[in-house]
Coordinates of C-alpha atoms and ligand atoms in Angstrom, one line a residue:
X248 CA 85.0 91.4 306.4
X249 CA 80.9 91.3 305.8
X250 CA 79.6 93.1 303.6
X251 CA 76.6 95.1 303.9
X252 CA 73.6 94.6 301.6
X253 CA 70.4 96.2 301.3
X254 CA 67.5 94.5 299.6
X255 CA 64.6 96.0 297.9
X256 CA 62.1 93.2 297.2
X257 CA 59.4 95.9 295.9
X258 CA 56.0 94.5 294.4
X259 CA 54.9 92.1 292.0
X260 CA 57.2 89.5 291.3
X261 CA 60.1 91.7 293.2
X262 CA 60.3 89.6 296.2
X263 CA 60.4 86.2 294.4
X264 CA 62.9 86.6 292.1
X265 CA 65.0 89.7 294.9
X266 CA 64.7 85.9 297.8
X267 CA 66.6 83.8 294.7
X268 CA 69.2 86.0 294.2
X269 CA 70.1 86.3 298.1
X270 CA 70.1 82.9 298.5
X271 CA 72.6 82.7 295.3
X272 CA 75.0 85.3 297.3
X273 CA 74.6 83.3 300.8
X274 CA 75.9 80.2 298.5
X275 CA 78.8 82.5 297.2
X276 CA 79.3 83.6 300.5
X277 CA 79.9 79.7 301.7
X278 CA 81.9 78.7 298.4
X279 CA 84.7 81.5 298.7
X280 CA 84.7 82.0 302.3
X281 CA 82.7 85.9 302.4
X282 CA 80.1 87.2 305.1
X283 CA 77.1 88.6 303.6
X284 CA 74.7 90.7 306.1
X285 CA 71.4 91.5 304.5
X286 CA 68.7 94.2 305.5
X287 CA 65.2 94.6 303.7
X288 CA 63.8 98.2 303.2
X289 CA 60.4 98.7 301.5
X290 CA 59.8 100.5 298.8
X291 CA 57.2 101.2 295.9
X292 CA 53.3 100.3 296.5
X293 CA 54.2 98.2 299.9
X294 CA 55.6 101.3 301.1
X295 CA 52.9 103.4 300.4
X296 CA 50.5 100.6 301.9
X297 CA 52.5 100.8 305.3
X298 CA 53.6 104.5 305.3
X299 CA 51.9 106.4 302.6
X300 CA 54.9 107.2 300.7
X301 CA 56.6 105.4 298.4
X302 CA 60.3 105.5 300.1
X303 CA 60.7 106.6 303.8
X304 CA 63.9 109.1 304.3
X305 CA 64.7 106.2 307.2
X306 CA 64.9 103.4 304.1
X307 CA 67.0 105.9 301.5
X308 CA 68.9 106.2 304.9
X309 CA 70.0 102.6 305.1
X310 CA 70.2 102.0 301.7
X311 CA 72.9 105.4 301.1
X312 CA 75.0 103.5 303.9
X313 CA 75.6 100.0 302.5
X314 CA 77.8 98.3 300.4
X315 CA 75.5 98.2 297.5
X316 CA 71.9 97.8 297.2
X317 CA 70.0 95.2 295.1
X318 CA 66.4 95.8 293.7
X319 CA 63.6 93.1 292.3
X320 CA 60.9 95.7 291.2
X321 CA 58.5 98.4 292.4
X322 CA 54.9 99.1 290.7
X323 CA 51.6 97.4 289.9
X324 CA 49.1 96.9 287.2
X325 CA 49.0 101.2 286.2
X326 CA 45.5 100.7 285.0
X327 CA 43.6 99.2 288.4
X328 CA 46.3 99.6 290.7
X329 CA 45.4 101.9 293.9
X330 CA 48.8 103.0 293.5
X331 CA 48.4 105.3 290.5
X332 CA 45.3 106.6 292.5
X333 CA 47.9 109.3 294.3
X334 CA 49.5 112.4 293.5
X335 CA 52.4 111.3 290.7
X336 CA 55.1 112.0 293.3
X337 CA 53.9 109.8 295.4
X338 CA 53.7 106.6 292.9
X339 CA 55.5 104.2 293.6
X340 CA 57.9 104.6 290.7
X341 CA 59.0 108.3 292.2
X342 CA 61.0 105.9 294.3
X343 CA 62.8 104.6 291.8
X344 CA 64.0 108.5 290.3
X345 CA 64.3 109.1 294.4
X346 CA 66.6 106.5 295.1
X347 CA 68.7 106.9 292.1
X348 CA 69.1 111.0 292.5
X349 CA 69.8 110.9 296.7
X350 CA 72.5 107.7 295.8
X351 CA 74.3 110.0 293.0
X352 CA 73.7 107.4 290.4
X353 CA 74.9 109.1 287.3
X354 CA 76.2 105.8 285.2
X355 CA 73.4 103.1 284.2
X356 CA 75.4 99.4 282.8
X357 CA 73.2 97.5 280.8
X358 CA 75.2 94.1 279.2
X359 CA 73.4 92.6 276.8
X360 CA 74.6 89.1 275.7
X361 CA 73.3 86.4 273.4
X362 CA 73.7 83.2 275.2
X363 CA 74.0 80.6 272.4
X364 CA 71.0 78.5 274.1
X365 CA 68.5 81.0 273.8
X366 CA 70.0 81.8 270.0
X367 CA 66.2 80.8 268.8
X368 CA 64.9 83.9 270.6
X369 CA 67.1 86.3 269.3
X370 CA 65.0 88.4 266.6
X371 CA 68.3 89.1 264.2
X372 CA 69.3 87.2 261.1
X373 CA 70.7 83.9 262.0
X374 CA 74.4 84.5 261.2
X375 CA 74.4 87.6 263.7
X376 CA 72.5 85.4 266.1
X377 CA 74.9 82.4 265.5
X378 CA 77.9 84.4 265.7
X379 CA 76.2 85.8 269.3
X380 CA 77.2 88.7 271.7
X381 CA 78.4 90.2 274.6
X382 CA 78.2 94.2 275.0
X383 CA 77.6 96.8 278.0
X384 CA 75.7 99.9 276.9
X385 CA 77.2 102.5 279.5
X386 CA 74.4 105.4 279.7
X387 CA 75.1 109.0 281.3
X388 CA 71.9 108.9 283.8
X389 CA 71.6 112.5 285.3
X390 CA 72.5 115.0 282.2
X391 CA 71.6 116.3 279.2
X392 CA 68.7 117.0 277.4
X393 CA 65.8 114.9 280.2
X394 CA 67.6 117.3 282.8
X395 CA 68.0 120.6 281.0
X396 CA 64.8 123.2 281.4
X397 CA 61.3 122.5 279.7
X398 CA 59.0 125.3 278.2
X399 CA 56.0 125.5 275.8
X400 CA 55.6 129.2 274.7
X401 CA 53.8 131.7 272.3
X402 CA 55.7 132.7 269.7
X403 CA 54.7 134.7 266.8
X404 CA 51.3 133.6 267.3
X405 CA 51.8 129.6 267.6
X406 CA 52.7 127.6 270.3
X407 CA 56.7 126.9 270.4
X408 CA 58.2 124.3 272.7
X409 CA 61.7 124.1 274.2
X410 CA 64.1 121.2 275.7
X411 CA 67.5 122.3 276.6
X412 CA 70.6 119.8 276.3
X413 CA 73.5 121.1 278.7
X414 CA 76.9 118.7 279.4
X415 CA 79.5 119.7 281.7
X416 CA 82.9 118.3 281.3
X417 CA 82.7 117.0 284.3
X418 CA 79.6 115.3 283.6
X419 CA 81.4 113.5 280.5
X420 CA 85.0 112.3 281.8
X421 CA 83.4 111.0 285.2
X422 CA 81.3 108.2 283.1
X423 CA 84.0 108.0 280.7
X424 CA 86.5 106.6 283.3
X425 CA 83.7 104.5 284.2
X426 CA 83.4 103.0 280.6
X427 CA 87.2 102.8 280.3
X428 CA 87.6 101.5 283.9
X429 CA 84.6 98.5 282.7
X430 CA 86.5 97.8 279.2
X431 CA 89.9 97.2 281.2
X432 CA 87.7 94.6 282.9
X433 CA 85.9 93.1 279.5
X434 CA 88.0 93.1 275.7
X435 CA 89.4 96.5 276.0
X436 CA 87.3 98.5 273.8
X437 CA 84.9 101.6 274.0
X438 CA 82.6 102.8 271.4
X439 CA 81.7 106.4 272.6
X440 CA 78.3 107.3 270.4
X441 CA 77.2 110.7 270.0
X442 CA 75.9 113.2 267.6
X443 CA 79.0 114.8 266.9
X444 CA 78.4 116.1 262.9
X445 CA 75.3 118.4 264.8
X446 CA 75.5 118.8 268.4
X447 CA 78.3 121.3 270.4
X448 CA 77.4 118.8 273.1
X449 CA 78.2 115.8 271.4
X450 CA 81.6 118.0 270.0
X451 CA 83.0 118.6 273.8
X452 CA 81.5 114.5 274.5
X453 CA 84.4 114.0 271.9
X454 CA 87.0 116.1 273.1
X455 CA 86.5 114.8 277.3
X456 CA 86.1 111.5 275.9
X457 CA 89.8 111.5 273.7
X458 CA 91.5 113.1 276.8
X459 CA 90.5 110.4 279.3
X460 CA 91.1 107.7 276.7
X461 CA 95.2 109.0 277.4
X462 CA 95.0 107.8 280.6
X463 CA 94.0 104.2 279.0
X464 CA 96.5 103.2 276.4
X465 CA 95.2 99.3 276.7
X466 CA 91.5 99.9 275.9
X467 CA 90.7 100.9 272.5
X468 CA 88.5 103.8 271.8
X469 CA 86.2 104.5 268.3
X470 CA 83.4 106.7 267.9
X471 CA 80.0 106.3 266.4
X472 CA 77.1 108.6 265.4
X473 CA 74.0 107.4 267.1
X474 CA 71.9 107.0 263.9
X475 CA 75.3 104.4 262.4
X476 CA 75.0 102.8 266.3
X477 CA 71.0 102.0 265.7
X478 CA 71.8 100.5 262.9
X479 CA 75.2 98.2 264.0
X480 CA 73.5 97.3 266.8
X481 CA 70.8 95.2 264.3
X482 CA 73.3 94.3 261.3
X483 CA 76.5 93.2 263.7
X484 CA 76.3 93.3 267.4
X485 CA 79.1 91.5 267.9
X486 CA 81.3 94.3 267.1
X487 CA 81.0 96.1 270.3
X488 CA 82.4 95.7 273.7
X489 CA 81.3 98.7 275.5
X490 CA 79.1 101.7 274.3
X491 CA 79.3 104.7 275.9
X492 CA 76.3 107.5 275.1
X493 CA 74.8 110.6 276.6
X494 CA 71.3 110.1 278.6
X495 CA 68.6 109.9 275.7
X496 CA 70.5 108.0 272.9
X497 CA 71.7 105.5 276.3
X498 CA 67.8 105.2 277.0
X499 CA 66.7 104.4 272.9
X500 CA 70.1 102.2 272.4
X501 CA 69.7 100.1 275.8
X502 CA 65.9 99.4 274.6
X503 CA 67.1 98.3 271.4
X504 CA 70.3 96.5 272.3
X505 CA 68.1 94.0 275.1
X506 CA 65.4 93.6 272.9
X507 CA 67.8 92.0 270.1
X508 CA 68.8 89.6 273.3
X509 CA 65.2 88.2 273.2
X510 CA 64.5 88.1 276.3
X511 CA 63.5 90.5 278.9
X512 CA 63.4 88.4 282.4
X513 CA 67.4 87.4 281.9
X514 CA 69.0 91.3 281.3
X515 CA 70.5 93.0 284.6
X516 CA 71.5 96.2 285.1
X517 CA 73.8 98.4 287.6
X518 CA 73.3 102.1 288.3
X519 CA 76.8 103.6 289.5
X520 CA 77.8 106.8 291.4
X521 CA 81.3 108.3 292.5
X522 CA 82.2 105.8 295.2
X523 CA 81.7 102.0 295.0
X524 CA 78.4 101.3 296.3
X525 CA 75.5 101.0 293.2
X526 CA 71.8 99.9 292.8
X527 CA 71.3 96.4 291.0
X528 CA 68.3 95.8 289.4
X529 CA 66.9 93.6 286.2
X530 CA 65.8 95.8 283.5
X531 CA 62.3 94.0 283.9
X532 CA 59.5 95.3 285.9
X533 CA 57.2 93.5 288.4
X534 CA 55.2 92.0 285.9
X535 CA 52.4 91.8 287.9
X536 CA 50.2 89.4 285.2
X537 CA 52.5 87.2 286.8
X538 CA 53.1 87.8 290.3
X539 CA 52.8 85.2 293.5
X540 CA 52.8 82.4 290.5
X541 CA 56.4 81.2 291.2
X542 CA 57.0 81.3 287.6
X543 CA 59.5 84.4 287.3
X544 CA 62.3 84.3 285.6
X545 CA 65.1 85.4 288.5
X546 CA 68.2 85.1 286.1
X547 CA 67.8 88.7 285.3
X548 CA 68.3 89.8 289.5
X549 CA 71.1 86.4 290.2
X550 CA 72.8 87.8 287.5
X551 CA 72.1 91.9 289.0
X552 CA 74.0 90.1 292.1
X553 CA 76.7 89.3 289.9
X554 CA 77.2 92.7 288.8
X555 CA 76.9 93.8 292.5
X556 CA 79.7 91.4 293.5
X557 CA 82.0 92.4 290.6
X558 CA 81.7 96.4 290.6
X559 CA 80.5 96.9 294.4
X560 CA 82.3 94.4 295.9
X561 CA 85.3 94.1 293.3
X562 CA 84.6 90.2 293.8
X563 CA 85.4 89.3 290.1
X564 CA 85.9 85.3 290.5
X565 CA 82.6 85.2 292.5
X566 CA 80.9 86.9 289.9
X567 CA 82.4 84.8 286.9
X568 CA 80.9 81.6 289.2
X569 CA 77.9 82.8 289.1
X570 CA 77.8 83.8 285.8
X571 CA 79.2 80.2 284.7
X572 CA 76.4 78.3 286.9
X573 CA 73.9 80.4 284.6
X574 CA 75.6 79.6 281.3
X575 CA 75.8 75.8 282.6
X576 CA 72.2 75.8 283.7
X577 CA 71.0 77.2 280.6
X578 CA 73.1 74.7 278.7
X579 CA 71.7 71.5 280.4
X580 CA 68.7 72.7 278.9
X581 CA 66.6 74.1 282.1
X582 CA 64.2 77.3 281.1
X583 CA 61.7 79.2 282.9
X584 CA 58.3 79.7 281.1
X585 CA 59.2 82.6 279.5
X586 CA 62.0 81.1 277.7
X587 CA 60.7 77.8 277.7
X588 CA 60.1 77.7 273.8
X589 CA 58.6 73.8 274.2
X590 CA 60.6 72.5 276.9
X591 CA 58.9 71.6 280.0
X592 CA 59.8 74.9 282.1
X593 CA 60.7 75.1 285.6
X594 CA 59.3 77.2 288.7
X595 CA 61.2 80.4 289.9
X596 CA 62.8 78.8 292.9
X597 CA 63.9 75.9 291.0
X598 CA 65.9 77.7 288.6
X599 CA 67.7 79.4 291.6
X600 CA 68.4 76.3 293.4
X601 CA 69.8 74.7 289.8
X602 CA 72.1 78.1 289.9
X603 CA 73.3 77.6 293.4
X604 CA 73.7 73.7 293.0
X605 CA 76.3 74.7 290.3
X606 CA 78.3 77.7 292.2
X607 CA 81.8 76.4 293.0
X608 CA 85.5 77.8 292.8
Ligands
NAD798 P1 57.2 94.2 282.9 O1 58.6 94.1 282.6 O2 56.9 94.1 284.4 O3 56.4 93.0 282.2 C1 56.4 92.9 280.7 C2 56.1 91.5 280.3 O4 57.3 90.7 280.6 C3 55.0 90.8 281.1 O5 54.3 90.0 280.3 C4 55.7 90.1 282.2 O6 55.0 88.9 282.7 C5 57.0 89.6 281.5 N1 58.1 89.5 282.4 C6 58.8 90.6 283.0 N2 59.7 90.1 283.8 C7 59.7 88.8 283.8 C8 60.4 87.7 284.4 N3 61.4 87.9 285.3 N4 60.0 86.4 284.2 C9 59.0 86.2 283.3 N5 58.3 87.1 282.6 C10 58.6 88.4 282.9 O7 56.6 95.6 282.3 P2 55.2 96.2 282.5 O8 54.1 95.2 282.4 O9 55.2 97.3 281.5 O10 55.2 96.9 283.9 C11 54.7 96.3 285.1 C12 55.0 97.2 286.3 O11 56.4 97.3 286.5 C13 54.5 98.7 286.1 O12 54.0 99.2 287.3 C14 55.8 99.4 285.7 O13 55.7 100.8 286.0 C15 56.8 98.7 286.6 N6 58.2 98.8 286.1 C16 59.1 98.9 287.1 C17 60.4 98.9 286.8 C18 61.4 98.9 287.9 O14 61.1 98.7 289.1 N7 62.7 99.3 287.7 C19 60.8 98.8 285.5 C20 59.8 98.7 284.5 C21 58.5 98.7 284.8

């Protein structure tokens, strides 16, 4: 069977670190026996260079039809950039909302581990860092309170502004199956976070998330107030396997939980609709101080094309291999500059040919 693969390269560093991460899945691809077909689309500022928008119905086309799609990064430097001399709808980020609305993208996966290498980086006290983590925040992407109706009004003579938070029950139990359906695949457990001592949303969260919990007697479920999570998530972050939160506290709690990782350029993410396909893409940007250097980091999109493999694909052993060669690599003691910390670093296709070199059953 091959599967079909749509690539985004984007801007900035995008195609650099999006060409390391292909050539990680062609490895794969040799290693385990799997046919990999890939097709670049443009989007972002090279889109709008070429067509004057920043996706082309023709691109979303190809990328709503394959197996899953993998992203490097769209946008450029907001302050000179032509790019951000358009219409906002036509910036090269709108893409990004684009893409994620017309794929039906309504569950974001953020993991955020401590590798025990890069333990110096980690900002936390040393025993949490020691001790080290491996959690998946599990964000609801196309609900509540950023998607409910907007106004700014007079009222009694002052200005009074209003952000509506709506949740169907629908909305709720399909990302909870997701988060119990990704715990089955991790240590069984899901911390659903909400606001439940305030909020009638939060309340039904609760209730949808108890009910599809029945249907998963192996995976544990506890809940958590979102101002207790902020804090857990600093004092022991070790105690979590897989947080599941409404759109707003997902977008504060992912922030914080990759920012106690310490390092931007090795997070990935997924974004996940109803059926299997998804959008893999590292929670960086395009870094465009950067770009055309060969310096990138690309661990954060090889390991986006793990993701891909194990929730797209349901390729689980391929993604483990992958995952391995970057724990190994990291172990040996090779870093890219922005991890470096002293050591002499190495060049963004050198890291993804000391990845590949280690990719085996
Ligand atoms: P950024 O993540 O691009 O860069 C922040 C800092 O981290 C920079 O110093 C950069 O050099 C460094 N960095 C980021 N990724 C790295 C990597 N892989 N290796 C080494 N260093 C890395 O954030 P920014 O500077 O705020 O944004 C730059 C552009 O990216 C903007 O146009 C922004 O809108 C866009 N952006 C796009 C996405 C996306 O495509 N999903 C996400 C965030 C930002």
């Amino acid at each position: 069977m091959e599967y079909r693969i749509v690539c985004i390269p984007g801007d900035g560093i995008g195609p650099e670190i999006v060409a390391e991460a292909v050539k990680v899945l062609q490895k794969v691809g040799e290693v385990f026996g799997h046919s990999f077909a890939f097709e670049d689309i443009l989007m972002g500022g090279c889109s709008l260079d070429v067509h004057g928008v920043p996706l082309t119905d023709e691109a979303l086309a190809k990328a709503q039809a394959a197996d899953a799609v993998l992203l490097g990064a769209v946008g450029g430097n907001v302050g000179t950039s032509r790019w951000y001399q358009v219409a906002p709808n036509l910036r090269p980020e709108a893409a990004l909302l684009r893409i994620r609305k017309e794929m039906g993208l309504f569950a974001n996966i953020r993991p955020a581990s401590l590798y025990p290498e890069l333990a110096s980086a980690c900002p936390l006290k040393a025993e949490a860092a020691e001790r080290g983590f491996d959690l998946v925040m599990m964000r609801e992407l196309t609900g509540g309170v950023y998607f409910g109706e907007h106004s700014t009004s007079e009222e009694n003579g002052e200005r009074v502004a209003k952000d509506v938070m709506t949740y169907s029950e629908t909305e709720i139990r399909r990302i909870a199956v997701k988060a119990f359906e990704i715990a089955r695949k991790r240590r069984g457990k899901v911390t659903s976070v909400d606001k439940a001592n305030v909020l009638d949303t939060s309340r039904l969260w609760r209730k949808v998330v108890e009910d599809v919990a029945k249907d998963y007697p192996d995976v544990t479920l506890e809940h958590m107030l979102v101002d207790n999570c902020a804090m857990q998530l600093v004092r022991d972050p070790a105690q979590f396997d897989v947080i599941l939160t409404e759109n707003m506290f997902g977008d504060i709690l992912s922030d914080e939980a990759s920012m106690v990782t310490g390092s931007i350029g090795m997070l990935p993410s997924a974004s996940l609709g109803a059926g299997k396909s998804g959008l893999y893409e590292p929670i960086h940007g395009s870094a465009p101080d950067i770009a055309g250097k060969g310096i990138a980091n690309p661990l954060a999109t090889i390991l986006s094309a793990a993701m891909l493999l194990r929730y797209s694909l349901d390729l689980d052993a391929e993604a483990d291999a992958v995952e391995r060669a970057v724990k190994e690599m990291l172990a040996e003691g090779f870093r890219t500059a922005d991890i470096a910390a002293g050591a002499v670093p190495v060049g963004t296709e050198e890291m993804g040919r000391l990845v590949r070199e280690r990719i085996r059953r």
